[in-house]
Short mmCIF file of C-alpha atoms in Angstrom, two decimals:
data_model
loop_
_atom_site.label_atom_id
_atom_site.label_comp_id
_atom_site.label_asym_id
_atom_site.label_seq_id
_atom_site.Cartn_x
_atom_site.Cartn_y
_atom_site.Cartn_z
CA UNK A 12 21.21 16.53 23.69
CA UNK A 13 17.21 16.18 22.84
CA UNK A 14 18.13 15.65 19.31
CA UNK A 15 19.69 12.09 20.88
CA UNK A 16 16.14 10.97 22.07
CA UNK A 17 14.94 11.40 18.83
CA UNK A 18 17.91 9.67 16.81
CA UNK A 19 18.47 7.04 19.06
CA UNK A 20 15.35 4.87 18.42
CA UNK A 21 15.12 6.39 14.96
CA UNK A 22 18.38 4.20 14.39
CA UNK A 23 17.40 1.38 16.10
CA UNK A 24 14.34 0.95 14.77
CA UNK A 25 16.13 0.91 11.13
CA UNK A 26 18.95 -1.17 12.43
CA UNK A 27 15.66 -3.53 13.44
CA UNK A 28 14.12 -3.03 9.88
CA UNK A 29 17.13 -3.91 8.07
CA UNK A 30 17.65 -7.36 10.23
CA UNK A 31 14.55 -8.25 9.18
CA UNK A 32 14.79 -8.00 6.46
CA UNK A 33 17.92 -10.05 6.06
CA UNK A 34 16.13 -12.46 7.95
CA UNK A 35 13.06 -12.39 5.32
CA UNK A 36 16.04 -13.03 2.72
CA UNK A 37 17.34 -16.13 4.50
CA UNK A 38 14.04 -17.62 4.99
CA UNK A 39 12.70 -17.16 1.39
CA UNK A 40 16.04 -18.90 0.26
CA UNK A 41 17.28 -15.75 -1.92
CA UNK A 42 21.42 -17.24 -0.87
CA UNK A 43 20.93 -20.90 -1.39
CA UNK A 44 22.94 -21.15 -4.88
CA UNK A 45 26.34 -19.45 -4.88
CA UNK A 46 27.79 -21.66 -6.97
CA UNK A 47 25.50 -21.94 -9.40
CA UNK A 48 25.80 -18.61 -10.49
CA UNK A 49 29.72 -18.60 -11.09
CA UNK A 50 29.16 -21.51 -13.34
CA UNK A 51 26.27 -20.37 -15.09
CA UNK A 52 28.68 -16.54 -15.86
CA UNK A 53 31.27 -18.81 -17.69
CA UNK A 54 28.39 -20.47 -20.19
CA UNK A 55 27.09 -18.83 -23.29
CA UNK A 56 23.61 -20.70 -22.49
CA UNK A 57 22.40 -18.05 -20.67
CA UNK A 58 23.40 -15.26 -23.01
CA UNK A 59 21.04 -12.17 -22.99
CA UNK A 60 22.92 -11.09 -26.22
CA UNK A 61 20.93 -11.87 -29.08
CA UNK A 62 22.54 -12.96 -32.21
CA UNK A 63 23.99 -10.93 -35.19
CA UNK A 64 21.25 -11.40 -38.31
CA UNK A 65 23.83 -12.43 -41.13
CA UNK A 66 22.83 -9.67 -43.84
CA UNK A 67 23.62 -12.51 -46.89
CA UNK A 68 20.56 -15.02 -46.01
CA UNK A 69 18.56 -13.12 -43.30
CA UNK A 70 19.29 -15.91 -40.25
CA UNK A 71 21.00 -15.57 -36.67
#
């Protein structure tokens, strides 16, 4: 039962932690585009892929 003094605010102090951070998160605006990424996954624009180099005149 002394192990309980010690875990207790050992978990709420990193329940604490982690709601601040999600809190940081929100402020800093890290969920403010949802959609925008599903649209930009269905666009080659944003390809990270580069090109083939066609062998017979050396371009992408």
């Amino acid at each position: 039962m002394e192990v309980l003094t010690i875990l207790i605010p050992v978990s709420l102090i990193l329940g604490l932690l982690g709601l601040g951070a999600f809190i940081w998160t929100l402020r800093k605006g890290m969920y403010d585009d949802p959609d925008g990424d599903s649209q930009r996954i269905l666009t080659d624009e944003f390809d990270d892929k580069p090109k083939p180099i066609d062998p017979d005149n050396g371009s992408a």
